[in-house]
CSV table of C-alpha atoms and ligand atoms in Angstrom, one decimal:
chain,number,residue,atom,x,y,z
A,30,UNK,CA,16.7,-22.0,18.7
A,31,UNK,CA,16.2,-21.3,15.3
A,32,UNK,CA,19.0,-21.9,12.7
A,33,UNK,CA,19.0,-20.1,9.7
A,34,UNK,CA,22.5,-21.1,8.6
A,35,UNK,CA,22.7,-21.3,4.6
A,36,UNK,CA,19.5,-18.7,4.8
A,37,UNK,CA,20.1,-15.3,2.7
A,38,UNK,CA,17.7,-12.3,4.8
A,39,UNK,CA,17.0,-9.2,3.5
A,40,UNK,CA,15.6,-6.8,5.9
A,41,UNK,CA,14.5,-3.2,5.1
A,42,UNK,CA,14.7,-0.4,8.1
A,43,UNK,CA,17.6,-2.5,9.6
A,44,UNK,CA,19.4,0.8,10.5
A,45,UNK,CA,17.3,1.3,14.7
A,46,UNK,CA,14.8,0.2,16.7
A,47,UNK,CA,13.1,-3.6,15.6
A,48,UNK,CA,15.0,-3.7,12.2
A,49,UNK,CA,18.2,-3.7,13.8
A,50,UNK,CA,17.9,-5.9,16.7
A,51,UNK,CA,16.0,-8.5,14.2
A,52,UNK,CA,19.4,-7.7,11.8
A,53,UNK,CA,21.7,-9.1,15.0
A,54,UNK,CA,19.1,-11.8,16.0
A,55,UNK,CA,19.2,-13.2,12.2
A,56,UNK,CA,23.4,-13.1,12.3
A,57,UNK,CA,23.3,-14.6,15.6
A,58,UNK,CA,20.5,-17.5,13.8
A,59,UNK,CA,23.4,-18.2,11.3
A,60,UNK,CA,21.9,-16.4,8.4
A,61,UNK,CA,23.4,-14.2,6.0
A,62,UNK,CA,21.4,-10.9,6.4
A,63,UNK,CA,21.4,-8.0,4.2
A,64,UNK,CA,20.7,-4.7,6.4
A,65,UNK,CA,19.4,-1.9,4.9
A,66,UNK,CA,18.1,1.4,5.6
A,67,UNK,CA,17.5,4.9,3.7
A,68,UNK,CA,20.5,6.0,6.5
A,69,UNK,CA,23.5,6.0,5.8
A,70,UNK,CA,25.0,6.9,8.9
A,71,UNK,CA,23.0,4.7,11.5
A,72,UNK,CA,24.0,1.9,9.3
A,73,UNK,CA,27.2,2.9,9.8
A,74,UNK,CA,27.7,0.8,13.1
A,75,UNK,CA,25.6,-2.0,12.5
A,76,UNK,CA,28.3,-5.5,12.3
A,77,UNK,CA,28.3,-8.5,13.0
A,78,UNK,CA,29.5,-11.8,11.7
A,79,UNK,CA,27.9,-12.7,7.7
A,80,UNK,CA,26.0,-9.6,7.8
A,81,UNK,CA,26.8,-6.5,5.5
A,82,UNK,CA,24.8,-2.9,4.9
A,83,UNK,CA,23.3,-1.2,2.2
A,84,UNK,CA,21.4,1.6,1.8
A,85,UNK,CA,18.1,1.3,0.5
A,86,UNK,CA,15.5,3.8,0.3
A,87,UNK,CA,12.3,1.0,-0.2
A,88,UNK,CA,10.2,4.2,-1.6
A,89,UNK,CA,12.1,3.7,-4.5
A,90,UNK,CA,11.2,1.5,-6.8
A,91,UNK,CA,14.6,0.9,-9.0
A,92,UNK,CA,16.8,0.9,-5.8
A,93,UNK,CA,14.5,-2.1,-4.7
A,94,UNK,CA,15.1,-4.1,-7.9
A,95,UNK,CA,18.9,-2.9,-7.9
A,96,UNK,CA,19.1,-4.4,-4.4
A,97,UNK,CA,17.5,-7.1,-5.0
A,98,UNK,CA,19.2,-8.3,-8.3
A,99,UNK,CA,23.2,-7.5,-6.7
A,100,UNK,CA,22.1,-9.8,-3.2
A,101,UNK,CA,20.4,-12.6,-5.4
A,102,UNK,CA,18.4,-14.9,-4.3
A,103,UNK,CA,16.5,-14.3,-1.0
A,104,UNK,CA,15.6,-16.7,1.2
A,105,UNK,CA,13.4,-14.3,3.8
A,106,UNK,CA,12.1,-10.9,3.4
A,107,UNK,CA,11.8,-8.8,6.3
A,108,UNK,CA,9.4,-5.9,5.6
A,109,UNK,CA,9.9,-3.9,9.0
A,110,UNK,CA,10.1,-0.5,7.2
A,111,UNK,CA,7.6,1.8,8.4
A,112,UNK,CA,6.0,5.7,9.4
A,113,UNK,CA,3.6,6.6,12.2
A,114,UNK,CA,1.3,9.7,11.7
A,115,UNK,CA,-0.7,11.3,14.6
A,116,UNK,CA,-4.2,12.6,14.2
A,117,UNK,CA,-7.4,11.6,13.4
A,118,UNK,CA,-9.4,11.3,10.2
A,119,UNK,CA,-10.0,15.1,10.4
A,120,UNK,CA,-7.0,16.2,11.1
A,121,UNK,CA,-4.3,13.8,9.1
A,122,UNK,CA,-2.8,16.1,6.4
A,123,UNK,CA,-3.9,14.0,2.6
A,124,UNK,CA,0.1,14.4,2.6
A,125,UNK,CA,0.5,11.9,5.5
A,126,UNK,CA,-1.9,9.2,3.9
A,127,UNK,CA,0.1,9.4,0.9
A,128,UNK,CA,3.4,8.5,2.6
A,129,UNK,CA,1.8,6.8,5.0
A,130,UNK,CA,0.6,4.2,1.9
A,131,UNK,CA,3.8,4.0,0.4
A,132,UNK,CA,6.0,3.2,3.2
A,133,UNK,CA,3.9,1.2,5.0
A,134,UNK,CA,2.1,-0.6,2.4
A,135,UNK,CA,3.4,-0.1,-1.4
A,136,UNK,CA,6.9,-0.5,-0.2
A,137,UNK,CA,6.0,-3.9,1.1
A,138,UNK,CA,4.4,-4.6,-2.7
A,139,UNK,CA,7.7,-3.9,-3.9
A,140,UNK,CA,10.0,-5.9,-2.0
A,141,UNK,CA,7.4,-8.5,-2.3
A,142,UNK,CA,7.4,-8.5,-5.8
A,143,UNK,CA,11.3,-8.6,-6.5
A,144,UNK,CA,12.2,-11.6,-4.1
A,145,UNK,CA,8.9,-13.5,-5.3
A,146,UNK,CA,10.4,-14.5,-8.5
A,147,UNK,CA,13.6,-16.5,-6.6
A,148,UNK,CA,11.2,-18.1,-4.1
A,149,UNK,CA,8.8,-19.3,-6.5
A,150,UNK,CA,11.6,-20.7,-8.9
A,151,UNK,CA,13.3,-22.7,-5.5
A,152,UNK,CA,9.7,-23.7,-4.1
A,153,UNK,CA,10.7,-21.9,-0.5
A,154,UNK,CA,11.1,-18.9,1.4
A,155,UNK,CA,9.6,-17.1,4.2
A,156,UNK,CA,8.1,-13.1,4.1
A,157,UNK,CA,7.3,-11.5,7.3
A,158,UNK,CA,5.7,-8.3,7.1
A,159,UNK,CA,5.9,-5.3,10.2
A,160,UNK,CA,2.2,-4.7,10.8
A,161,UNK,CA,0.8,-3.6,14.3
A,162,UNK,CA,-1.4,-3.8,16.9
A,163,UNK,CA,-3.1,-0.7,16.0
A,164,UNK,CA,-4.6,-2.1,12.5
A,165,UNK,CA,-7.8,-4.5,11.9
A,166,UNK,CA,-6.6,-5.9,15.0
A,167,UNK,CA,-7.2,-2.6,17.3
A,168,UNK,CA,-8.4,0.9,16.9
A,169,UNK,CA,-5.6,3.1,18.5
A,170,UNK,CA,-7.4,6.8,19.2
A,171,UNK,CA,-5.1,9.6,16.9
A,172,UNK,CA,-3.5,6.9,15.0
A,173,UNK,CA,-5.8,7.3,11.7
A,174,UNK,CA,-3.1,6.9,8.8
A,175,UNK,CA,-1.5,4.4,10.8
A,176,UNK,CA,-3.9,2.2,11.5
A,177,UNK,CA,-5.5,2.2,7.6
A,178,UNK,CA,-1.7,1.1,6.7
A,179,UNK,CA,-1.0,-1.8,9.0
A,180,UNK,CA,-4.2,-3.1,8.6
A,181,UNK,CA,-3.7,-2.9,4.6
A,182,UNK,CA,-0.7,-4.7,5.6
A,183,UNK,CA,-2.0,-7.5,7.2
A,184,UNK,CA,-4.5,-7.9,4.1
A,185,UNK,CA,-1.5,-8.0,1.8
A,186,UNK,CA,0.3,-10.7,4.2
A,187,UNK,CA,-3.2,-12.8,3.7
A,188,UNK,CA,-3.5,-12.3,0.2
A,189,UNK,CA,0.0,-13.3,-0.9
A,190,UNK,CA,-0.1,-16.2,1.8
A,191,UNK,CA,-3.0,-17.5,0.2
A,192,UNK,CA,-1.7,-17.0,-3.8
A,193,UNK,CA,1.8,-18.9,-2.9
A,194,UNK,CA,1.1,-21.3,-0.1
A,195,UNK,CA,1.3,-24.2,-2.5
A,196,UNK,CA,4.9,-22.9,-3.8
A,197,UNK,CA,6.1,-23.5,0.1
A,198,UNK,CA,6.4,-19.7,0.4
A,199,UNK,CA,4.9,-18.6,3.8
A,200,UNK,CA,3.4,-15.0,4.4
A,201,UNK,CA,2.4,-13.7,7.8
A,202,UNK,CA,3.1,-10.3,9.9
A,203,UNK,CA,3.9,-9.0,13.3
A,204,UNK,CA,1.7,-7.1,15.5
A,205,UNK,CA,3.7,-5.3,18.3
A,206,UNK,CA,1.9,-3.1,21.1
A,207,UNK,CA,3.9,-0.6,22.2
A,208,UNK,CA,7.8,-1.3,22.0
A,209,UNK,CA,10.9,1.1,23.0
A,210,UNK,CA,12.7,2.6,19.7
A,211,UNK,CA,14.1,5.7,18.6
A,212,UNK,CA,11.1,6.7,17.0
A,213,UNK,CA,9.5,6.1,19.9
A,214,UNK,CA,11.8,8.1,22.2
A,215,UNK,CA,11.5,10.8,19.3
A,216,UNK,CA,6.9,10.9,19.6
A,217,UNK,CA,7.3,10.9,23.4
A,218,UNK,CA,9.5,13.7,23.6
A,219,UNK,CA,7.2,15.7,20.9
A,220,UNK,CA,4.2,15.1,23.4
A,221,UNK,CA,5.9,18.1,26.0
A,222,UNK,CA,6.2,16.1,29.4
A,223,UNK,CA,8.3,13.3,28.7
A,224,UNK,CA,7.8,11.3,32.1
A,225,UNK,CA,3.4,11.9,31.9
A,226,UNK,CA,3.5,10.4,28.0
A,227,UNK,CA,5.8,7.5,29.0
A,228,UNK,CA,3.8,6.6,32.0
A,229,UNK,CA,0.4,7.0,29.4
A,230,UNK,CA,2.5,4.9,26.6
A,231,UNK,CA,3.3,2.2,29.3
A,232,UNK,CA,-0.5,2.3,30.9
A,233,UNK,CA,-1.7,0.6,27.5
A,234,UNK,CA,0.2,-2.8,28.2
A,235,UNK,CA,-1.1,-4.6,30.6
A,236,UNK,CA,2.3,-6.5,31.3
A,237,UNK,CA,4.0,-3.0,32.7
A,238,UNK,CA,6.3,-1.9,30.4
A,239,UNK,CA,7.2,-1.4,26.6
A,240,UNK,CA,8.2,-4.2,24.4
A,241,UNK,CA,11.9,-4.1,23.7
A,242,UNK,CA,13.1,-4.6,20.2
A,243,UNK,CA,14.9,-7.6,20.8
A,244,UNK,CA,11.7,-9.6,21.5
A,245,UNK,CA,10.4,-8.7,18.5
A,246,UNK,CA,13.4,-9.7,16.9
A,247,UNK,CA,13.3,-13.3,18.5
A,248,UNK,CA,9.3,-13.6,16.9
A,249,UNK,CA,11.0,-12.4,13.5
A,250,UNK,CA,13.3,-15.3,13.9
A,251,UNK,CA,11.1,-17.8,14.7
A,252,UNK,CA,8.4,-17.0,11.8
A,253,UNK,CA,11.9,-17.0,9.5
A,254,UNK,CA,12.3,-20.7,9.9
A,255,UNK,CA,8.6,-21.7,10.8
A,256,UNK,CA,7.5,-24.2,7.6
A,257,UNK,CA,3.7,-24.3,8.7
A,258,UNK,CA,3.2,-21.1,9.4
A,259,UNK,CA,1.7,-18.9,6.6
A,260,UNK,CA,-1.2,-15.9,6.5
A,261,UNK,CA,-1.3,-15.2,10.4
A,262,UNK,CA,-1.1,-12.0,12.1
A,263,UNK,CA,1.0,-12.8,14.9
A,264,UNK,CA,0.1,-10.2,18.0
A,265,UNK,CA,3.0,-9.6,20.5
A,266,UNK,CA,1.9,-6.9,22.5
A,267,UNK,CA,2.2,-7.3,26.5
A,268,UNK,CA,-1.6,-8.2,26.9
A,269,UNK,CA,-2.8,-5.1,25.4
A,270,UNK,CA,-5.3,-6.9,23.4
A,271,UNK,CA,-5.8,-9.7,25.9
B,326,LIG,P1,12.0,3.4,14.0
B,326,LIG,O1,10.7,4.0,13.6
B,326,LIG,O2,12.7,4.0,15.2
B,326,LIG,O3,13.0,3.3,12.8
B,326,LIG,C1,12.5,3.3,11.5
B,326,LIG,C2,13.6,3.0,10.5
B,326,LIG,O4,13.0,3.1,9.2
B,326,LIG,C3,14.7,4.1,10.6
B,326,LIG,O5,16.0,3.5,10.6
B,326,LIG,C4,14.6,4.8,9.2
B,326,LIG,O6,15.8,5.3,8.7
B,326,LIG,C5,14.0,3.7,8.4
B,326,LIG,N1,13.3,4.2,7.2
B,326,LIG,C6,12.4,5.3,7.1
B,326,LIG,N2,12.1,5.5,5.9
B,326,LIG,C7,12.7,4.6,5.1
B,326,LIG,C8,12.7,4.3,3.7
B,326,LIG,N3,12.1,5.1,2.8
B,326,LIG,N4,13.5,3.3,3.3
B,326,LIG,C9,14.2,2.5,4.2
B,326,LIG,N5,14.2,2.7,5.5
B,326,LIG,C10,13.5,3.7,5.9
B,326,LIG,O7,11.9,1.8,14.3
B,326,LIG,P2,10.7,1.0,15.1
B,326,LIG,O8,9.9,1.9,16.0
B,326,LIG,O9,11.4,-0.2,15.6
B,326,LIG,O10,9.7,0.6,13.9
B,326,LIG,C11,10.0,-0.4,12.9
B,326,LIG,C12,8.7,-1.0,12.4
B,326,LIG,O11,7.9,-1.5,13.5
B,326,LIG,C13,7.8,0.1,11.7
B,326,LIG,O12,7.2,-0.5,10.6
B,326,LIG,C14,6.8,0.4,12.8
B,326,LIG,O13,5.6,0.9,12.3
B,326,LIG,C15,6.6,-1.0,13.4
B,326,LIG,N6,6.1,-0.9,14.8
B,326,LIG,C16,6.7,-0.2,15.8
B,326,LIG,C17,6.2,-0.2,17.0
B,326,LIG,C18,6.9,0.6,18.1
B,326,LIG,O14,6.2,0.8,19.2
B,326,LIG,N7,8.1,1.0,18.0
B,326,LIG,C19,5.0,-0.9,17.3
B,326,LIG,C20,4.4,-1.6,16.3
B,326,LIG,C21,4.9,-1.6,15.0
């Protein structure tokens, strides 16, 4: 298992679904994680041993550097904050592509850019970045918005990968299929019948079921304390792009 004791995590979107089981998975690792999230009140229940909460709103650019500057130095970055938008490139309001973008993209930039400083300076530190399947690795049909963003994401993960390999910092992002999570639970129920979208949602892997946070969690983990590891998109999706 991975041991992260000594390490100082910072993970945005830590308050449901893949932010907080990675939040857990990180305590349990040894680290001391910083959990935030833009609410307040799903925090509100997240504990564990060496990990504390904070709310953080990552659209916000002074609250990032705020954060940052009160945890100090970082020694991984997870990015798992995030929006999915239906429709296609027809039908996606201009309105969702600009949240879309900064959520899933320019918030990364931000984050990025305040603990970069820190790693540089100590010659270490890991960023992991929550892309998706549905990206430049797989066009998802009504997923427009979405899939522009986490494939921007993967780009960025490349890009800064390749400008700070030789300072020892490592770059790369998650691809999950489909995995089970409030805001999951929250599109399936918007679809009308609950059971037909869930069978649908659960068709696309392969494997037979959903992802569950927690395995996503463990890949986090692992990609935390990987040294030679950097730039890679790593797909965990239940065979769905087998
Ligand atoms: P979720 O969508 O259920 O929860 C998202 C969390 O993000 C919430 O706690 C919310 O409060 C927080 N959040 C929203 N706006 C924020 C902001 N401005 N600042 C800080 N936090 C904010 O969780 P999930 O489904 O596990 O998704 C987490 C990440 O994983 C997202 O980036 C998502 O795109 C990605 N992902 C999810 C799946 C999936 O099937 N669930 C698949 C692939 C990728």
């Amino acid at each position: 298992m991975t041991d992260l004791a000594g390490k100082t995590v910072l993970i945005t979107a830590a308050a449901q679904g893949i932010g907080r089981a990675s939040a857990l998975a990180f305590a349990r690792a040894g680290a001391r994680v910083h959990a935030t999230d833009v609410n307040a009140a799903a925090l509100g229940d997240l504990r564990a041993d060496n990990l504390q909460t904070a709310i953080l709103d990552v659209l916000d650019a002074g609250a990032v550097t705020t954060c940052v500057n009160r945890i100090g130095p970082v020694d991984v970055l997870f990015n798992c904050a995030g929006v999915v938008h239906g429709g296609t490139i027809l039908e996606m309001p201009d309105a969702d592509l600009d949240v879309a973008i900064d959520l899933n993209v320019k918030a990364m930039i931000r984050t990025i850019r305040a603990v970069l400083p820190g790693m540089i300076e100590r010659r270490d530190g890991a960023i992991i970045n929550m892309a998706s399947v549905a990206s430049s690795v797989k066009g998802v049909p009504n997923r427009f918005a979405y899939g522009l963003t986490k494939a921007a994401v993967i780009g960025l993960t490349k890009a800064v990968a390749a400008d700070y390999v030789a300072h020892n910092i490592r770059c790369n992002a998650i691809c999950p299929g489909t995995v089970e999570s409030p805001s999951l639970q929250e599109r399936i129920r918007a679809q009308g019948d609950y059971e037909q979208t869930r069978a649908a949602f659960i068709a696309r892997q392969p494997i037979g079921r959903l992802g569950t946070p927690e395995e996503i969690a463990d890949l986090a983990v692992y990609l935390a304390g990987a040294t030679y590891t950097t730039g890679q998109a790593v797909t965990i999706d239940g065979g769905w792009t087998i």
